[in-house]
């Protein structure tokens, strides 16, 4: 690691002020991605703004049929929360499948979606249930938030404060793990919720998380694992690497979509 | 530089350290608690796992200055004169060979057993394997580690 200045933000305004003034300042949440990136010198912020101590930044509450998840809530807390289990069990099982226990004790939902790794789990889950990302400036629908590889709609001085998820009628996430990284080789989330019937895919797109029209149409017509069997999933625009070719991932998308529907 | 105070293995310690100091370096170099090992330094291997406020985390991926007031337990803090049941079980079941991964394996396993107990969930051999996904061992082939955790779980 190289020299940096650590700040513990007392409020969202405080965090924004340091972000604006600082030397290529960056927010710090669980540090599970950012610290590793800094060790590799892929990021070199002079100032780090820790948001975890800000009041209201972590924790989960239910407002009627809507879950409000603080941005600094850890994966372990989402996995074990009773409101999540009641309103959107898909998110609890998704969070329980992220990385390993130590990663889940530290890593946060806000850090995960701000990072928008093309193989991360939350982007698929939140896009499928048409979640809303609440920031220090505005409310961003998931459809507009995820903007491609490691890219989001966030501005430099914008802080995610919470994520809002309206109870879907049904939803499930099926992940085919890349056993070394623990991330998704392919992960598919199917949901019938606030955004209608949706199928969101992570781990496979060469531009990050995406929705699949063909699978959505099939499930909108008939919500059953059999309905996705006949859907053609093209390999265009899919990732191809040592872990799997684009064709292999295309096939996995269909298979994982079927498993997700079966589990919903 | 920031002065940070935390409770490590039950004792309050204060040190003035550069802000970028990782908890693993803080423990090993400032406090000379070298039982916490650094294998990969990239949060892959789990050799550096310690407990922060009762939860297993990777100390190579945690900043020391962020832990003002926190309670940290390392492998050195597990035994109180007598070995912890998890340490005894690793010994009895040959859950280690070179021992490099062992501190992290034990800290992860103690956290795992405590969590399953508090949630009233059954810790099967399969669950132990899944829970140990973030801890890599290049020697044992894991079978004896799983046996050790199963045995200790009954005694904790
Ligand atoms: C071994 C390992 C396995 C993993 N496996 C998986 C996996 O299976 N699936 C998966 O999805 N992820 C996985 N991850 C990633 C993990 O989920 C991280 O916790 C997550 O990507 C980042 O969250 P964080 O809280 O640690 O963020 P940090 O590392 O602290 O920050 C990440 C980025 O987000 C920004 N940021 C943080 N909080 C906010 C906020 N509130 N507003 C705006 N920007 C913010 C930071 O500035 C930084 O750029 C794994 C990580 C490791 C180390
Ligand atoms: S040294 Fe921390 S995970 Fe390997
Ligand atoms: S005993 Fe040698 S790495 Fe596990």
mmCIF file of C-alpha atoms in Angstrom, chain A residues 8 15 32 36 40 66 96 100 110 112-113 122 148 177-178 190 193 207 251:
data_model
loop_
_atom_site.group_PDB
_atom_site.id
_atom_site.type_symbol
_atom_site.label_atom_id
_atom_site.label_comp_id
_atom_site.label_asym_id
_atom_site.label_seq_id
_atom_site.Cartn_x
_atom_site.Cartn_y
_atom_site.Cartn_z
ATOM 1 C CA UNK A 8 -14.348 8.606 8.843
ATOM 2 C CA UNK A 15 -18.601 12.364 2.813
ATOM 3 C CA UNK A 32 -13.193 -6.093 -0.161
ATOM 4 C CA UNK A 36 -7.207 -5.206 -3.424
ATOM 5 C CA UNK A 40 -2.536 -3.714 -7.547
ATOM 6 C CA UNK A 66 -40.780 -2.215 0.174
ATOM 7 C CA UNK A 96 -25.562 -15.850 1.147
ATOM 8 C CA UNK A 100 -16.919 -16.656 1.452
ATOM 9 C CA UNK A 110 -23.501 -0.391 -1.987
ATOM 10 C CA UNK A 112 -20.866 -4.187 -4.807
ATOM 11 C CA UNK A 113 -23.194 -2.240 -7.084
ATOM 12 C CA UNK A 122 -26.270 -8.077 -6.877
ATOM 13 C CA UNK A 148 -21.493 -1.530 -18.549
ATOM 14 C CA UNK A 177 -19.956 -20.431 -9.543
ATOM 15 C CA UNK A 178 -16.494 -19.999 -10.914
ATOM 16 C CA UNK A 190 -35.795 -14.364 -12.814
ATOM 17 C CA UNK A 193 -42.186 -8.015 -9.767
ATOM 18 C CA UNK A 207 -20.656 -5.296 -21.257
ATOM 19 C CA UNK A 251 -26.058 -22.551 -22.977
#
